[in-house]
Amino acid sequence: MAKKNQLQNQMLPPPQPVAYSWGIRNTFHFLIALLFALLLIVAVYLNQNRGDLIEERTTSKTSGDLLSRCNLFSGKWVFDNKSYPLYKEQECTFMSDQLACQKFGRKDLSYQNWRWQPHQCDLPRFNATALLERLRNKRLLYVGDSLNRGQWVSMVCLVDSSIPSDKKSMHQNGSLATFKAIEYNATIEFYWAPLLVESNSDDPVNHRVAERTVRVQGIEKHARHWTDADILVFNSYLWWRRSQMKVLWGSFDNPDGIYKFVKMPRVYEMALKTWSDWLEVHIDPSRQQLFFVSISPTHQKAQEWGGAEEENCYGETEQIFKEGYRGKATCPEMMHVVDKVLDDLKTRGLNVQMINITQLSEYRKEGHPSIYRKQWEPLKEEEISNPKSYADCIHWCLPGVPDVWNELLYAHILN
């Protein structure tokens, strides 16, 4: 019997280590596959998050190459209703009623569809995310008059749609307006200083005075707000456009100050000298970028482009196509003063880059608000009967010409 049981045991199949080892192998293979899948997911995630930075580096390299081989300011306007406008007026959260021409009744919207085409290259297309990455933990500050404020509004509109509504804010504190992209800890700001130096037109709301007076040696009141900005964009021209200016040596609070009328462009040169001296002392060229925006032309006399003597930009729907056209409102003497001051700063080790908007803006006589903006004061009966009498031929509709000014600035910032 024992022998029979022994024989049966020998005939039974051995234990099943094969099944056990098969389970280990499958578990091992499963873990390998899971690890591979996780690595793949992480790689895709990192690639997506690096995309904007890679694009920024690529754009920066492209911009650098462009600036060395191409004059971005020499070119022509090309109609492009596929790529432009870069944003929609009604979708910009912080659009200004002074510049919202469509909102205030303008029907011909082709002024929004023109792209600036340099003769020798292509202008880098604006990328809001790339700019915001460059501005992370930084201040971009526009300083100047209402034209510079329009360029600031344009820049805010250009980045606005890339930022969720709960991740941005706007704050006004006297002369300083601050747009903040919260996730980037970045600000895009505007500071009202139409003459750069101190003047009796420094109130951001009530600045229309009968007689304009400047303290050509006084700048600290304004400049203390600029000191720690990382990128500074200045302009100042429109408010100097007169034959002479009343100059104060002393304080507006002190009745013993000395007043004297000084002719143009000498008084302009004196003020820019004060401005440039402040920059030389207070700016760190290794950390801060400086820009000066050239003269923004006006189109207040239609006879300059072949129109009737009494006409202006009112009713204009086409640009000027004569290459090299230059109106009389842009004074070459004033432009030479700026060039001289910036050249002198360069010899002192400080580079202020000129954003030359003058020529390209000269062509755009149809780009102004004309009558299509908010009227801050009720119109008189004679004005209503003669619309060209209150047409704004100085500022610019948005979207529009100032967006291109910012595309030029963008190319230089990323350089």
mmCIF file of C-alpha atoms in Angstrom:
data_model
loop_
_atom_site.group_PDB
_atom_site.id
_atom_site.type_symbol
_atom_site.label_atom_id
_atom_site.label_comp_id
_atom_site.label_asym_id
_atom_site.label_seq_id
_atom_site.Cartn_x
_atom_site.Cartn_y
_atom_site.Cartn_z
ATOM 1 C CA MET A 1 0.000 0.000 0.000
ATOM 2 C CA ALA A 2 2.809 2.366 0.924
ATOM 3 C CA LYS A 3 4.508 1.531 -2.340
ATOM 4 C CA LYS A 4 1.270 2.305 -4.214
ATOM 5 C CA ASN A 5 0.950 5.713 -2.511
ATOM 6 C CA GLN A 6 4.559 6.472 -3.285
ATOM 7 C CA LEU A 7 3.927 5.641 -6.940
ATOM 8 C CA GLN A 8 0.844 7.886 -7.019
ATOM 9 C CA ASN A 9 2.785 10.773 -5.462
ATOM 10 C CA GLN A 10 5.398 10.399 -8.144
ATOM 11 C CA MET A 11 2.671 10.636 -10.776
ATOM 12 C CA LEU A 12 1.134 13.828 -9.270
ATOM 13 C CA PRO A 13 2.214 17.065 -10.943
ATOM 14 C CA PRO A 14 4.826 19.009 -9.019
ATOM 15 C CA PRO A 15 3.908 22.255 -7.191
ATOM 16 C CA GLN A 16 3.212 25.278 -9.433
ATOM 17 C CA PRO A 17 6.218 27.598 -9.162
ATOM 18 C CA VAL A 18 5.746 28.345 -12.866
ATOM 19 C CA ALA A 19 2.442 30.116 -12.227
ATOM 20 C CA TYR A 20 4.000 32.045 -9.373
ATOM 21 C CA SER A 21 6.964 33.185 -11.443
ATOM 22 C CA TRP A 22 4.596 34.111 -14.267
ATOM 23 C CA GLY A 23 2.750 36.472 -11.876
ATOM 24 C CA ILE A 24 6.010 38.124 -10.815
ATOM 25 C CA ARG A 25 7.012 38.701 -14.416
ATOM 26 C CA ASN A 26 3.656 40.207 -15.308
ATOM 27 C CA THR A 27 3.733 42.483 -12.273
ATOM 28 C CA PHE A 28 7.256 43.555 -13.183
ATOM 29 C CA HIS A 29 6.244 44.276 -16.776
ATOM 30 C CA PHE A 30 3.187 46.192 -15.575
ATOM 31 C CA LEU A 31 5.319 48.359 -13.295
ATOM 32 C CA ILE A 32 7.760 49.060 -16.116
ATOM 33 C CA ALA A 33 4.880 50.056 -18.411
ATOM 34 C CA LEU A 34 3.376 52.274 -15.697
ATOM 35 C CA LEU A 35 6.730 53.952 -15.060
ATOM 36 C CA PHE A 36 7.184 54.544 -18.783
ATOM 37 C CA ALA A 37 3.692 56.067 -19.021
ATOM 38 C CA LEU A 38 4.403 58.369 -16.073
ATOM 39 C CA LEU A 39 7.688 59.481 -17.614
ATOM 40 C CA LEU A 40 5.881 60.164 -20.879
ATOM 41 C CA ILE A 41 3.230 62.264 -19.110
ATOM 42 C CA VAL A 42 5.898 64.255 -17.244
ATOM 43 C CA ALA A 43 7.814 64.833 -20.486
ATOM 44 C CA VAL A 44 4.701 66.129 -22.252
ATOM 45 C CA TYR A 45 3.869 68.392 -19.313
ATOM 46 C CA LEU A 46 7.358 69.855 -19.171
ATOM 47 C CA ASN A 47 7.393 70.362 -22.914
ATOM 48 C CA GLN A 48 4.101 72.240 -22.800
ATOM 49 C CA ASN A 49 5.318 74.493 -20.017
ATOM 50 C CA ARG A 50 8.604 75.107 -21.775
ATOM 51 C CA GLY A 51 6.873 76.043 -25.013
ATOM 52 C CA ASP A 52 6.462 79.709 -24.204
ATOM 53 C CA LEU A 53 10.009 80.001 -22.892
ATOM 54 C CA ILE A 54 11.399 78.275 -25.973
ATOM 55 C CA GLU A 55 9.338 80.595 -28.157
ATOM 56 C CA GLU A 56 10.608 83.562 -26.165
ATOM 57 C CA ARG A 57 14.236 82.462 -26.621
ATOM 58 C CA THR A 58 13.631 81.905 -30.326
ATOM 59 C CA THR A 59 11.887 85.250 -30.693
ATOM 60 C CA SER A 60 14.642 86.947 -28.734
ATOM 61 C CA LYS A 61 17.320 85.471 -30.985
ATOM 62 C CA THR A 62 15.334 86.428 -34.068
ATOM 63 C CA SER A 63 14.818 89.953 -32.741
ATOM 64 C CA GLY A 64 18.514 90.315 -32.020
ATOM 65 C CA ASP A 65 19.395 89.238 -35.556
ATOM 66 C CA LEU A 66 16.789 91.634 -36.982
ATOM 67 C CA LEU A 67 18.034 94.654 -35.095
ATOM 68 C CA SER A 68 21.558 94.107 -36.368
ATOM 69 C CA ARG A 69 20.644 93.747 -40.034
ATOM 70 C CA CYS A 70 17.328 95.552 -40.547
ATOM 71 C CA ASN A 71 15.924 99.051 -40.038
ATOM 72 C CA LEU A 72 12.537 98.228 -38.525
ATOM 73 C CA PHE A 73 11.394 101.832 -38.894
ATOM 74 C CA SER A 74 11.736 101.966 -42.681
ATOM 75 C CA GLY A 75 8.956 100.202 -44.576
ATOM 76 C CA LYS A 76 5.344 100.410 -45.684
ATOM 77 C CA TRP A 77 1.860 99.598 -44.439
ATOM 78 C CA VAL A 78 0.305 96.391 -45.784
ATOM 79 C CA PHE A 79 -3.417 95.659 -45.530
ATOM 80 C CA ASP A 80 -3.891 92.467 -43.498
ATOM 81 C CA ASN A 81 -7.388 91.657 -42.257
ATOM 82 C CA LYS A 82 -6.425 88.095 -41.303
ATOM 83 C CA SER A 83 -3.751 88.795 -38.686
ATOM 84 C CA TYR A 84 -4.908 92.244 -37.590
ATOM 85 C CA PRO A 85 -6.181 93.628 -35.346
ATOM 86 C CA LEU A 86 -4.189 91.871 -32.633
ATOM 87 C CA TYR A 87 -7.153 92.253 -30.214
ATOM 88 C CA LYS A 88 -10.752 93.436 -30.346
ATOM 89 C CA GLU A 89 -11.650 96.849 -28.990
ATOM 90 C CA GLN A 90 -14.737 95.667 -27.113
ATOM 91 C CA GLU A 91 -12.844 92.756 -25.506
ATOM 92 C CA CYS A 92 -10.074 94.857 -23.962
ATOM 93 C CA THR A 93 -10.977 95.185 -20.284
ATOM 94 C CA PHE A 94 -9.214 98.516 -19.805
ATOM 95 C CA MET A 95 -9.861 100.292 -23.112
ATOM 96 C CA SER A 96 -9.908 104.097 -22.922
ATOM 97 C CA ASP A 97 -13.004 105.966 -24.100
ATOM 98 C CA GLN A 98 -10.689 108.528 -25.679
ATOM 99 C CA LEU A 99 -9.393 105.862 -28.071
ATOM 100 C CA ALA A 100 -12.383 103.519 -28.523
ATOM 101 C CA CYS A 101 -13.447 104.795 -31.942
ATOM 102 C CA GLN A 102 -15.717 101.869 -32.803
ATOM 103 C CA LYS A 103 -17.586 102.215 -29.514
ATOM 104 C CA PHE A 104 -18.313 105.854 -30.289
ATOM 105 C CA GLY A 105 -19.752 105.292 -33.752
ATOM 106 C CA ARG A 106 -16.939 104.839 -36.256
ATOM 107 C CA LYS A 107 -18.149 102.492 -39.007
ATOM 108 C CA ASP A 108 -15.122 102.240 -41.319
ATOM 109 C CA LEU A 109 -12.860 99.883 -39.373
ATOM 110 C CA SER A 110 -10.153 99.247 -41.940
ATOM 111 C CA TYR A 111 -7.774 101.384 -39.833
ATOM 112 C CA GLN A 112 -7.492 98.284 -37.617
ATOM 113 C CA ASN A 113 -6.221 96.022 -40.404
ATOM 114 C CA TRP A 114 -2.869 97.508 -41.384
ATOM 115 C CA ARG A 115 0.416 95.729 -40.661
ATOM 116 C CA TRP A 116 3.783 97.492 -40.684
ATOM 117 C CA GLN A 117 6.180 95.792 -43.109
ATOM 118 C CA PRO A 118 9.869 96.812 -42.879
ATOM 119 C CA HIS A 119 11.592 96.861 -46.268
ATOM 120 C CA GLN A 120 14.293 94.275 -45.473
ATOM 121 C CA CYS A 121 12.684 91.911 -42.975
ATOM 122 C CA ASP A 122 9.513 90.983 -41.098
ATOM 123 C CA LEU A 123 8.553 92.568 -37.814
ATOM 124 C CA PRO A 124 8.349 89.854 -35.113
ATOM 125 C CA ARG A 125 4.721 89.086 -34.318
ATOM 126 C CA PHE A 126 3.740 90.161 -30.842
ATOM 127 C CA ASN A 127 3.564 87.304 -28.328
ATOM 128 C CA ALA A 128 1.894 88.317 -25.062
ATOM 129 C CA THR A 129 3.101 85.299 -23.081
ATOM 130 C CA ALA A 130 6.709 85.787 -24.182
ATOM 131 C CA LEU A 131 6.569 89.436 -23.116
ATOM 132 C CA LEU A 132 4.970 88.606 -19.762
ATOM 133 C CA GLU A 133 7.698 86.029 -19.117
ATOM 134 C CA ARG A 134 10.294 88.702 -19.833
ATOM 135 C CA LEU A 135 8.446 91.031 -17.444
ATOM 136 C CA ARG A 136 8.179 88.467 -14.645
ATOM 137 C CA ASN A 137 8.923 90.254 -11.346
ATOM 138 C CA LYS A 138 9.575 93.487 -13.268
ATOM 139 C CA ARG A 139 8.123 96.952 -13.946
ATOM 140 C CA LEU A 140 7.524 98.275 -17.457
ATOM 141 C CA LEU A 141 6.827 101.988 -17.082
ATOM 142 C CA TYR A 142 5.687 104.490 -19.717
ATOM 143 C CA VAL A 143 6.420 108.120 -18.804
ATOM 144 C CA GLY A 144 5.088 111.107 -20.699
ATOM 145 C CA ASP A 145 1.954 112.647 -22.172
ATOM 146 C CA SER A 146 -1.408 111.404 -23.467
ATOM 147 C CA LEU A 147 0.194 109.879 -26.576
ATOM 148 C CA ASN A 148 2.421 107.773 -24.374
ATOM 149 C CA ARG A 149 -0.642 106.944 -22.298
ATOM 150 C CA GLY A 150 -2.316 105.726 -25.499
ATOM 151 C CA GLN A 151 0.658 103.481 -26.166
ATOM 152 C CA TRP A 152 0.369 102.178 -22.599
ATOM 153 C CA VAL A 153 -3.338 101.401 -23.085
ATOM 154 C CA SER A 154 -2.386 99.586 -26.293
ATOM 155 C CA MET A 155 0.167 97.449 -24.447
ATOM 156 C CA VAL A 156 -2.355 96.607 -21.726
ATOM 157 C CA CYS A 157 -4.859 95.547 -24.410
ATOM 158 C CA LEU A 158 -2.204 93.453 -26.174
ATOM 159 C CA VAL A 159 -1.597 91.309 -23.070
ATOM 160 C CA ASP A 160 -5.097 91.519 -21.557
ATOM 161 C CA SER A 161 -6.646 88.474 -23.251
ATOM 162 C CA SER A 162 -3.725 86.252 -22.155
ATOM 163 C CA ILE A 163 -4.478 86.826 -18.475
ATOM 164 C CA PRO A 164 -7.538 85.397 -16.624
ATOM 165 C CA SER A 165 -9.872 88.042 -15.234
ATOM 166 C CA ASP A 166 -9.042 87.172 -11.615
ATOM 167 C CA LYS A 167 -5.292 87.341 -12.290
ATOM 168 C CA LYS A 168 -5.062 91.018 -13.281
ATOM 169 C CA SER A 169 -5.819 94.384 -11.728
ATOM 170 C CA MET A 170 -5.730 98.112 -12.444
ATOM 171 C CA HIS A 171 -4.914 100.791 -9.876
ATOM 172 C CA GLN A 172 -4.716 104.580 -10.164
ATOM 173 C CA ASN A 173 -2.709 106.618 -7.654
ATOM 174 C CA GLY A 174 -2.431 110.237 -8.710
ATOM 175 C CA SER A 175 -0.206 110.459 -11.778
ATOM 176 C CA LEU A 176 0.643 106.746 -11.686
ATOM 177 C CA ALA A 177 -1.636 104.108 -13.256
ATOM 178 C CA THR A 178 -0.653 100.471 -12.713
ATOM 179 C CA PHE A 179 -1.825 97.364 -14.536
ATOM 180 C CA LYS A 180 -0.671 94.189 -12.783
ATOM 181 C CA ALA A 181 -0.384 90.644 -14.137
ATOM 182 C CA ILE A 182 -0.620 88.881 -10.782
ATOM 183 C CA GLU A 183 0.727 85.437 -11.683
ATOM 184 C CA TYR A 184 3.817 87.016 -13.235
ATOM 185 C CA ASN A 185 4.214 89.636 -10.501
ATOM 186 C CA ALA A 186 4.665 92.021 -13.428
ATOM 187 C CA THR A 187 3.356 95.553 -13.874
ATOM 188 C CA ILE A 188 2.771 97.703 -16.950
ATOM 189 C CA GLU A 189 2.481 101.286 -15.738
ATOM 190 C CA PHE A 190 1.958 104.819 -16.951
ATOM 191 C CA TYR A 191 3.159 107.979 -15.238
ATOM 192 C CA TRP A 192 1.752 111.353 -16.304
ATOM 193 C CA ALA A 193 4.623 113.821 -16.874
ATOM 194 C CA PRO A 194 3.904 115.559 -20.218
ATOM 195 C CA LEU A 195 7.021 117.723 -20.064
ATOM 196 C CA LEU A 196 9.172 115.194 -18.113
ATOM 197 C CA VAL A 197 10.341 118.013 -15.830
ATOM 198 C CA GLU A 198 8.033 119.687 -13.309
ATOM 199 C CA SER A 199 5.356 122.006 -14.701
ATOM 200 C CA ASN A 200 1.998 123.571 -13.930
ATOM 201 C CA SER A 201 0.424 120.904 -16.170
ATOM 202 C CA ASP A 202 1.348 117.978 -13.924
ATOM 203 C CA ASP A 203 -2.148 117.267 -12.622
ATOM 204 C CA PRO A 204 -3.279 114.093 -14.460
ATOM 205 C CA VAL A 205 -6.849 115.439 -14.781
ATOM 206 C CA ASN A 206 -6.760 119.248 -14.585
ATOM 207 C CA HIS A 207 -3.741 120.101 -16.699
ATOM 208 C CA ARG A 208 -5.158 122.563 -19.208
ATOM 209 C CA VAL A 209 -3.805 125.930 -18.159
ATOM 210 C CA ALA A 210 -3.839 129.301 -19.912
ATOM 211 C CA GLU A 211 -0.076 129.768 -19.663
ATOM 212 C CA ARG A 212 2.270 126.798 -19.493
ATOM 213 C CA THR A 213 5.199 127.054 -17.093
ATOM 214 C CA VAL A 214 8.068 124.612 -16.540
ATOM 215 C CA ARG A 215 10.818 124.186 -13.965
ATOM 216 C CA VAL A 216 13.528 122.996 -16.357
ATOM 217 C CA GLN A 217 15.776 122.050 -13.443
ATOM 218 C CA GLY A 218 13.082 120.261 -11.412
ATOM 219 C CA ILE A 219 12.567 116.552 -12.041
ATOM 220 C CA GLU A 220 12.840 114.715 -8.726
ATOM 221 C CA LYS A 221 9.123 115.147 -7.965
ATOM 222 C CA HIS A 222 8.416 112.861 -10.942
ATOM 223 C CA ALA A 223 11.580 110.806 -11.162
ATOM 224 C CA ARG A 224 11.312 109.289 -7.688
ATOM 225 C CA HIS A 225 8.483 107.178 -9.131
ATOM 226 C CA TRP A 226 10.756 105.847 -11.891
ATOM 227 C CA THR A 227 13.902 104.886 -9.991
ATOM 228 C CA ASP A 228 13.346 101.140 -9.620
ATOM 229 C CA ALA A 229 11.536 100.510 -12.940
ATOM 230 C CA ASP A 230 13.189 97.810 -15.063
ATOM 231 C CA ILE A 231 12.079 99.114 -18.478
ATOM 232 C CA LEU A 232 11.370 102.805 -19.010
ATOM 233 C CA VAL A 233 9.636 104.201 -22.113
ATOM 234 C CA PHE A 234 9.714 108.010 -22.332
ATOM 235 C CA ASN A 235 8.149 110.521 -24.687
ATOM 236 C CA SER A 236 7.752 114.294 -24.623
ATOM 237 C CA TYR A 237 7.033 116.537 -27.579
ATOM 238 C CA LEU A 238 3.405 117.566 -28.055
ATOM 239 C CA TRP A 239 3.299 119.834 -25.018
ATOM 240 C CA TRP A 240 6.431 121.672 -26.190
ATOM 241 C CA ARG A 241 4.927 122.573 -29.543
ATOM 242 C CA ARG A 242 4.967 126.373 -29.274
ATOM 243 C CA SER A 243 7.417 129.152 -30.082
ATOM 244 C CA GLN A 244 8.466 129.754 -26.461
ATOM 245 C CA MET A 245 7.797 128.560 -22.925
ATOM 246 C CA LYS A 246 7.663 130.329 -19.575
ATOM 247 C CA VAL A 247 10.447 128.976 -17.358
ATOM 248 C CA LEU A 248 10.574 129.119 -13.558
ATOM 249 C CA TRP A 249 13.794 129.101 -11.528
ATOM 250 C CA GLY A 250 12.623 128.365 -8.026
ATOM 251 C CA SER A 251 9.533 126.622 -6.648
ATOM 252 C CA PHE A 252 5.863 126.845 -7.553
ATOM 253 C CA ASP A 253 5.229 127.245 -3.811
ATOM 254 C CA ASN A 254 7.679 130.153 -3.468
ATOM 255 C CA PRO A 255 6.548 133.597 -4.689
ATOM 256 C CA ASP A 256 10.173 134.689 -5.018
ATOM 257 C CA GLY A 257 10.878 132.508 -8.031
ATOM 258 C CA ILE A 258 12.362 133.950 -11.214
ATOM 259 C CA TYR A 259 10.340 133.673 -14.432
ATOM 260 C CA LYS A 260 11.574 134.111 -17.967
ATOM 261 C CA PHE A 261 10.328 133.210 -21.452
ATOM 262 C CA VAL A 262 12.740 130.965 -23.353
ATOM 263 C CA LYS A 263 12.387 130.171 -27.064
ATOM 264 C CA MET A 264 12.154 126.771 -28.700
ATOM 265 C CA PRO A 265 13.987 124.527 -29.111
ATOM 266 C CA ARG A 266 16.375 125.871 -26.430
ATOM 267 C CA VAL A 267 13.943 125.361 -23.526
ATOM 268 C CA TYR A 268 13.277 121.792 -24.712
ATOM 269 C CA GLU A 269 17.003 121.140 -24.757
ATOM 270 C CA MET A 270 17.364 122.513 -21.211
ATOM 271 C CA ALA A 271 14.646 120.174 -19.900
ATOM 272 C CA LEU A 272 16.086 117.121 -21.642
ATOM 273 C CA LYS A 273 19.505 117.975 -20.199
ATOM 274 C CA THR A 274 17.990 117.793 -16.686
ATOM 275 C CA TRP A 275 16.298 114.509 -17.611
ATOM 276 C CA SER A 276 19.485 112.962 -19.039
ATOM 277 C CA ASP A 277 21.585 114.053 -16.038
ATOM 278 C CA TRP A 278 19.107 112.342 -13.723
ATOM 279 C CA LEU A 279 19.297 109.142 -15.790
ATOM 280 C CA GLU A 280 23.099 109.141 -15.717
ATOM 281 C CA VAL A 281 23.143 109.254 -11.923
ATOM 282 C CA HIS A 282 20.213 106.980 -11.072
ATOM 283 C CA ILE A 283 19.970 104.314 -13.778
ATOM 284 C CA ASP A 284 21.808 100.987 -13.653
ATOM 285 C CA PRO A 285 22.506 100.096 -17.308
ATOM 286 C CA SER A 286 23.222 96.464 -16.412
ATOM 287 C CA ARG A 287 19.686 96.027 -15.093
ATOM 288 C CA GLN A 288 17.469 98.640 -16.719
ATOM 289 C CA GLN A 289 16.411 99.231 -20.333
ATOM 290 C CA LEU A 290 15.634 102.740 -21.565
ATOM 291 C CA PHE A 291 13.627 103.857 -24.598
ATOM 292 C CA PHE A 292 12.535 107.193 -26.059
ATOM 293 C CA VAL A 293 9.562 107.292 -28.432
ATOM 294 C CA SER A 294 9.976 109.849 -31.203
ATOM 295 C CA ILE A 295 7.450 112.462 -32.362
ATOM 296 C CA SER A 296 3.905 111.272 -32.984
ATOM 297 C CA PRO A 297 2.695 113.284 -36.007
ATOM 298 C CA THR A 298 -0.646 115.071 -36.165
ATOM 299 C CA HIS A 299 -2.891 115.478 -39.212
ATOM 300 C CA GLN A 300 -4.635 118.769 -38.560
ATOM 301 C CA LYS A 301 -4.068 120.417 -41.957
ATOM 302 C CA ALA A 302 -5.359 118.506 -44.971
ATOM 303 C CA GLN A 303 -3.662 120.878 -47.385
ATOM 304 C CA GLU A 304 -0.368 119.189 -46.475
ATOM 305 C CA TRP A 305 -1.482 115.993 -48.239
ATOM 306 C CA GLY A 306 -3.445 117.671 -51.039
ATOM 307 C CA GLY A 307 -6.746 118.352 -49.283
ATOM 308 C CA ALA A 308 -8.673 121.558 -48.861
ATOM 309 C CA GLU A 309 -7.084 124.247 -46.709
ATOM 310 C CA GLU A 310 -9.860 124.277 -44.113
ATOM 311 C CA GLU A 311 -10.006 120.470 -43.753
ATOM 312 C CA ASN A 312 -8.235 118.116 -41.337
ATOM 313 C CA CYS A 313 -8.360 114.375 -40.570
ATOM 314 C CA TYR A 314 -12.164 114.411 -40.286
ATOM 315 C CA GLY A 315 -13.717 112.015 -42.802
ATOM 316 C CA GLU A 316 -10.389 110.471 -43.819
ATOM 317 C CA THR A 317 -10.575 106.729 -44.483
ATOM 318 C CA GLU A 318 -7.328 106.128 -46.410
ATOM 319 C CA GLN A 319 -3.699 106.528 -45.488
ATOM 320 C CA ILE A 320 -1.095 108.589 -47.347
ATOM 321 C CA PHE A 321 0.721 106.396 -49.868
ATOM 322 C CA LYS A 322 3.475 108.821 -50.913
ATOM 323 C CA GLU A 323 6.646 107.240 -49.548
ATOM 324 C CA GLY A 324 8.658 109.589 -47.365
ATOM 325 C CA TYR A 325 5.720 111.940 -46.768
ATOM 326 C CA ARG A 326 6.421 114.352 -43.931
ATOM 327 C CA GLY A 327 3.921 116.847 -42.512
ATOM 328 C CA LYS A 328 4.865 120.206 -41.038
ATOM 329 C CA ALA A 329 3.728 119.262 -37.526
ATOM 330 C CA THR A 330 6.872 117.206 -36.931
ATOM 331 C CA CYS A 331 9.658 119.681 -36.274
ATOM 332 C CA PRO A 332 13.109 118.398 -37.366
ATOM 333 C CA GLU A 333 14.822 120.822 -34.947
ATOM 334 C CA MET A 334 13.089 119.182 -31.996
ATOM 335 C CA MET A 335 14.032 115.726 -33.239
ATOM 336 C CA HIS A 336 17.670 116.804 -33.566
ATOM 337 C CA VAL A 337 17.632 117.929 -29.934
ATOM 338 C CA VAL A 338 16.567 114.440 -28.820
ATOM 339 C CA ASP A 339 19.207 112.804 -31.036
ATOM 340 C CA LYS A 340 21.909 115.044 -29.598
ATOM 341 C CA VAL A 341 20.892 114.340 -25.987
ATOM 342 C CA LEU A 342 20.764 110.569 -26.561
ATOM 343 C CA ASP A 343 24.131 110.599 -28.328
ATOM 344 C CA ASP A 344 25.636 112.494 -25.407
ATOM 345 C CA LEU A 345 24.190 109.963 -22.951
ATOM 346 C CA LYS A 346 25.805 107.157 -24.929
ATOM 347 C CA THR A 347 29.232 108.755 -24.480
ATOM 348 C CA ARG A 348 28.510 108.698 -20.746
ATOM 349 C CA GLY A 349 27.816 104.963 -20.825
ATOM 350 C CA LEU A 350 24.029 104.999 -20.949
ATOM 351 C CA ASN A 351 22.146 103.699 -23.974
ATOM 352 C CA VAL A 352 18.630 105.031 -24.550
ATOM 353 C CA GLN A 353 17.186 103.343 -27.631
ATOM 354 C CA MET A 354 15.036 105.441 -29.939
ATOM 355 C CA ILE A 355 11.718 103.929 -31.049
ATOM 356 C CA ASN A 356 11.274 105.928 -34.237
ATOM 357 C CA ILE A 357 7.524 106.026 -34.843
ATOM 358 C CA THR A 358 7.485 109.322 -36.737
ATOM 359 C CA GLN A 359 7.738 108.359 -40.400
ATOM 360 C CA LEU A 360 5.535 105.262 -40.220
ATOM 361 C CA SER A 361 2.839 107.221 -38.363
ATOM 362 C CA GLU A 362 2.962 110.115 -40.854
ATOM 363 C CA TYR A 363 1.177 107.930 -43.428
ATOM 364 C CA ARG A 364 -1.789 107.164 -41.175
ATOM 365 C CA LYS A 365 -3.989 110.254 -41.458
ATOM 366 C CA GLU A 366 -7.072 107.995 -41.141
ATOM 367 C CA GLY A 367 -5.951 106.463 -37.845
ATOM 368 C CA HIS A 368 -7.067 109.270 -35.504
ATOM 369 C CA PRO A 369 -10.280 109.297 -33.434
ATOM 370 C CA SER A 370 -11.591 112.358 -35.292
ATOM 371 C CA ILE A 371 -15.106 112.793 -33.813
ATOM 372 C CA TYR A 372 -15.400 109.158 -32.687
ATOM 373 C CA ARG A 373 -14.488 109.342 -29.013
ATOM 374 C CA LYS A 374 -15.974 110.400 -25.708
ATOM 375 C CA GLN A 375 -16.430 114.163 -25.497
ATOM 376 C CA TRP A 376 -15.376 115.264 -22.026
ATOM 377 C CA GLU A 377 -17.305 118.514 -22.313
ATOM 378 C CA PRO A 378 -20.723 119.070 -23.959
ATOM 379 C CA LEU A 379 -20.422 120.101 -27.587
ATOM 380 C CA LYS A 380 -21.516 123.577 -28.561
ATOM 381 C CA GLU A 381 -24.153 124.068 -31.245
ATOM 382 C CA GLU A 382 -21.643 125.483 -33.733
ATOM 383 C CA GLU A 383 -19.360 122.484 -33.157
ATOM 384 C CA ILE A 384 -22.159 120.007 -33.798
ATOM 385 C CA SER A 385 -22.924 121.755 -37.085
ATOM 386 C CA ASN A 386 -19.230 121.651 -38.080
ATOM 387 C CA PRO A 387 -17.770 118.284 -36.954
ATOM 388 C CA LYS A 388 -14.246 118.962 -38.210
ATOM 389 C CA SER A 389 -14.027 121.797 -35.667
ATOM 390 C CA TYR A 390 -13.775 119.301 -32.817
ATOM 391 C CA ALA A 391 -12.103 116.387 -34.604
ATOM 392 C CA ASP A 392 -9.204 114.843 -32.683
ATOM 393 C CA CYS A 393 -6.344 114.539 -35.182
ATOM 394 C CA ILE A 394 -3.674 114.057 -32.518
ATOM 395 C CA HIS A 395 -4.455 110.828 -30.656
ATOM 396 C CA TRP A 396 -4.933 107.396 -32.254
ATOM 397 C CA CYS A 397 -7.771 104.867 -32.406
ATOM 398 C CA LEU A 398 -7.247 101.469 -30.790
ATOM 399 C CA PRO A 399 -6.708 98.881 -32.083
ATOM 400 C CA GLY A 400 -4.493 100.801 -34.475
ATOM 401 C CA VAL A 401 -1.207 102.600 -34.981
ATOM 402 C CA PRO A 402 0.061 102.483 -31.347
ATOM 403 C CA ASP A 403 -0.113 98.666 -31.457
ATOM 404 C CA VAL A 404 2.665 98.791 -34.052
ATOM 405 C CA TRP A 405 4.657 101.152 -31.849
ATOM 406 C CA ASN A 406 4.471 98.439 -29.197
ATOM 407 C CA GLU A 407 5.434 95.722 -31.670
ATOM 408 C CA LEU A 408 8.587 97.743 -32.350
ATOM 409 C CA LEU A 409 9.174 98.152 -28.625
ATOM 410 C CA TYR A 410 8.582 94.417 -28.122
ATOM 411 C CA ALA A 411 11.261 93.569 -30.701
ATOM 412 C CA HIS A 412 13.760 95.753 -28.821
ATOM 413 C CA ILE A 413 12.835 94.476 -25.360
ATOM 414 C CA LEU A 414 13.371 90.883 -26.429
ATOM 415 C CA ASN A 415 16.649 91.779 -28.141
#
